[in-house]
Amino acid sequence: QVQLVESGGGLVQAGGSLRLSCSTSGSIFHITAMGWYRQAPGKQRELVAAVISGGGTNYADSVKGRFTISRDNAKNTVYLQMNSLKPEDTAVYYCNVKGFPVYDYWGQGTQVTVSS
């Protein structure tokens, strides 16, 4: 019933920008956090950025100053603006929604590839 669909990934040259979108559908209640994770080949999935209920944000040190997470509650969408992209940003990016009573929804992922 609940679906998270990411879009906006693609191939970009180092220094370029991409804007990822995560559109949610279905009834999601008591959201505590929405975030973006990424997983590169041979690496574990890591938190990139999250927005917490109330508006607070959290970023991985590797993306601070370059990535910005935002949400549009009216559109049930969360975004990740990625600037100054580096080859090490190459990964599959996943949207995630957490809440209570405990639930954890994931999108299917969108590929971001940054060429040198």
PDB file of C-alpha atoms in Angstrom, residues 6-88:
ATOM      1  CA  GLU A   6      12.750   7.894  -6.248  1.00  0.00           C
ATOM      2  CA  SER A   7      13.603   9.828  -9.367  1.00  0.00           C
ATOM      3  CA  GLY A   8      16.234  12.244 -10.602  1.00  0.00           C
ATOM      4  CA  GLY A   9      19.274  10.040 -10.707  1.00  0.00           C
ATOM      5  CA  GLY A  10      21.545   9.864 -13.688  1.00  0.00           C
ATOM      6  CA  LEU A  11      25.011  10.429 -15.040  1.00  0.00           C
ATOM      7  CA  VAL A  12      26.716  13.708 -14.297  1.00  0.00           C
ATOM      8  CA  GLN A  13      30.221  15.089 -14.565  1.00  0.00           C
ATOM      9  CA  ALA A  14      32.182  15.871 -11.429  1.00  0.00           C
ATOM     10  CA  GLY A  15      31.222  19.281 -10.139  1.00  0.00           C
ATOM     11  CA  GLY A  16      27.722  19.012 -11.503  1.00  0.00           C
ATOM     12  CA  SER A  17      24.401  18.831  -9.731  1.00  0.00           C
ATOM     13  CA  LEU A  18      21.422  16.532  -9.466  1.00  0.00           C
ATOM     14  CA  ARG A  19      18.146  16.806  -7.626  1.00  0.00           C
ATOM     15  CA  LEU A  20      16.603  13.607  -6.345  1.00  0.00           C
ATOM     16  CA  SER A  21      12.929  13.348  -5.538  1.00  0.00           C
ATOM     17  CA  CYS A  22      11.090  10.790  -3.457  1.00  0.00           C
ATOM     18  CA  SER A  23       7.364  10.665  -3.965  1.00  0.00           C
ATOM     19  CA  THR A  24       5.327   8.848  -1.348  1.00  0.00           C
ATOM     20  CA  SER A  25       1.917   7.298  -1.734  1.00  0.00           C
ATOM     21  CA  GLY A  26      -0.390   5.525   0.639  1.00  0.00           C
ATOM     22  CA  SER A  27      -1.068   6.471   4.213  1.00  0.00           C
ATOM     23  CA  ILE A  28       2.048   7.069   6.258  1.00  0.00           C
ATOM     24  CA  PHE A  29       1.389   8.175   9.801  1.00  0.00           C
ATOM     25  CA  HIS A  30       3.507   9.465  12.654  1.00  0.00           C
ATOM     26  CA  ILE A  31       6.585  10.056  10.557  1.00  0.00           C
ATOM     27  CA  THR A  32       9.649  10.721  12.671  1.00  0.00           C
ATOM     28  CA  ALA A  33      12.253  10.987   9.950  1.00  0.00           C
ATOM     29  CA  MET A  34      12.657  10.963   6.198  1.00  0.00           C
ATOM     30  CA  GLY A  35      16.041  10.474   4.687  1.00  0.00           C
ATOM     31  CA  TRP A  36      18.301   9.485   1.878  1.00  0.00           C
ATOM     32  CA  TYR A  37      20.735   6.620   2.038  1.00  0.00           C
ATOM     33  CA  ARG A  38      23.214   5.459  -0.541  1.00  0.00           C
ATOM     34  CA  GLN A  39      25.036   2.262  -1.293  1.00  0.00           C
ATOM     35  CA  ALA A  40      28.081   2.089  -3.513  1.00  0.00           C
ATOM     36  CA  PRO A  41      29.408  -1.173  -4.970  1.00  0.00           C
ATOM     37  CA  GLY A  42      31.191  -3.135  -2.278  1.00  0.00           C
ATOM     38  CA  LYS A  43      30.083  -0.718   0.422  1.00  0.00           C
ATOM     39  CA  GLN A  44      27.452  -0.823   3.135  1.00  0.00           C
ATOM     40  CA  ARG A  45      24.428   1.385   2.893  1.00  0.00           C
ATOM     41  CA  GLU A  46      25.035   4.698   4.626  1.00  0.00           C
ATOM     42  CA  LEU A  47      22.892   7.603   5.710  1.00  0.00           C
ATOM     43  CA  VAL A  48      23.404  10.630   3.501  1.00  0.00           C
ATOM     44  CA  ALA A  49      20.870  13.090   4.865  1.00  0.00           C
ATOM     45  CA  ALA A  50      17.736  13.088   6.958  1.00  0.00           C
ATOM     46  CA  VAL A  51      15.035  15.494   7.950  1.00  0.00           C
ATOM     47  CA  ILE A  52      13.402  14.926  11.309  1.00  0.00           C
ATOM     48  CA  SER A  53       9.881  15.798  12.359  1.00  0.00           C
ATOM     49  CA  GLY A  54      10.016  19.425  13.335  1.00  0.00           C
ATOM     50  CA  GLY A  55      12.364  20.336  10.521  1.00  0.00           C
ATOM     51  CA  GLY A  56      15.768  19.453  11.866  1.00  0.00           C
ATOM     52  CA  THR A  57      18.277  18.014   9.429  1.00  0.00           C
ATOM     53  CA  ASN A  58      21.254  15.727   9.671  1.00  0.00           C
ATOM     54  CA  TYR A  59      23.975  15.136   7.094  1.00  0.00           C
ATOM     55  CA  ALA A  60      26.859  12.800   6.645  1.00  0.00           C
ATOM     56  CA  ASP A  61      30.145  14.636   7.047  1.00  0.00           C
ATOM     57  CA  SER A  62      31.096  13.729   3.496  1.00  0.00           C
ATOM     58  CA  VAL A  63      28.193  15.696   2.010  1.00  0.00           C
ATOM     59  CA  LYS A  64      27.874  18.645   4.365  1.00  0.00           C
ATOM     60  CA  GLY A  65      27.873  21.886   2.458  1.00  0.00           C
ATOM     61  CA  ARG A  66      27.134  20.149  -0.821  1.00  0.00           C
ATOM     62  CA  PHE A  67      23.822  18.328  -0.318  1.00  0.00           C
ATOM     63  CA  THR A  68      20.550  19.722   0.961  1.00  0.00           C
ATOM     64  CA  ILE A  69      17.556  17.696   2.043  1.00  0.00           C
ATOM     65  CA  SER A  70      14.101  19.200   2.041  1.00  0.00           C
ATOM     66  CA  ARG A  71      10.511  18.087   2.156  1.00  0.00           C
ATOM     67  CA  ASP A  72       7.218  19.294   0.807  1.00  0.00           C
ATOM     68  CA  ASN A  73       4.524  18.007   3.116  1.00  0.00           C
ATOM     69  CA  ALA A  74       1.741  19.141   0.796  1.00  0.00           C
ATOM     70  CA  LYS A  75       3.181  17.052  -2.023  1.00  0.00           C
ATOM     71  CA  ASN A  76       4.295  14.183   0.209  1.00  0.00           C
ATOM     72  CA  THR A  77       7.715  14.456  -1.347  1.00  0.00           C
ATOM     73  CA  VAL A  78      11.254  14.636  -0.027  1.00  0.00           C
ATOM     74  CA  TYR A  79      14.137  15.994  -2.072  1.00  0.00           C
ATOM     75  CA  LEU A  80      17.887  15.791  -2.090  1.00  0.00           C
ATOM     76  CA  GLN A  81      19.692  18.583  -3.878  1.00  0.00           C
ATOM     77  CA  MET A  82      23.214  17.444  -4.664  1.00  0.00           C
ATOM     78  CA  ASN A  83      25.779  20.014  -5.721  1.00  0.00           C
ATOM     79  CA  SER A  84      29.499  19.829  -6.394  1.00  0.00           C
ATOM     80  CA  LEU A  85      29.200  16.129  -7.039  1.00  0.00           C
ATOM     81  CA  LYS A  86      32.281  13.973  -6.758  1.00  0.00           C
ATOM     82  CA  PRO A  87      33.028  10.544  -8.215  1.00  0.00           C
ATOM     83  CA  GLU A  88      32.859   9.113  -4.700  1.00  0.00           C
TER      84      GLU A  88
END
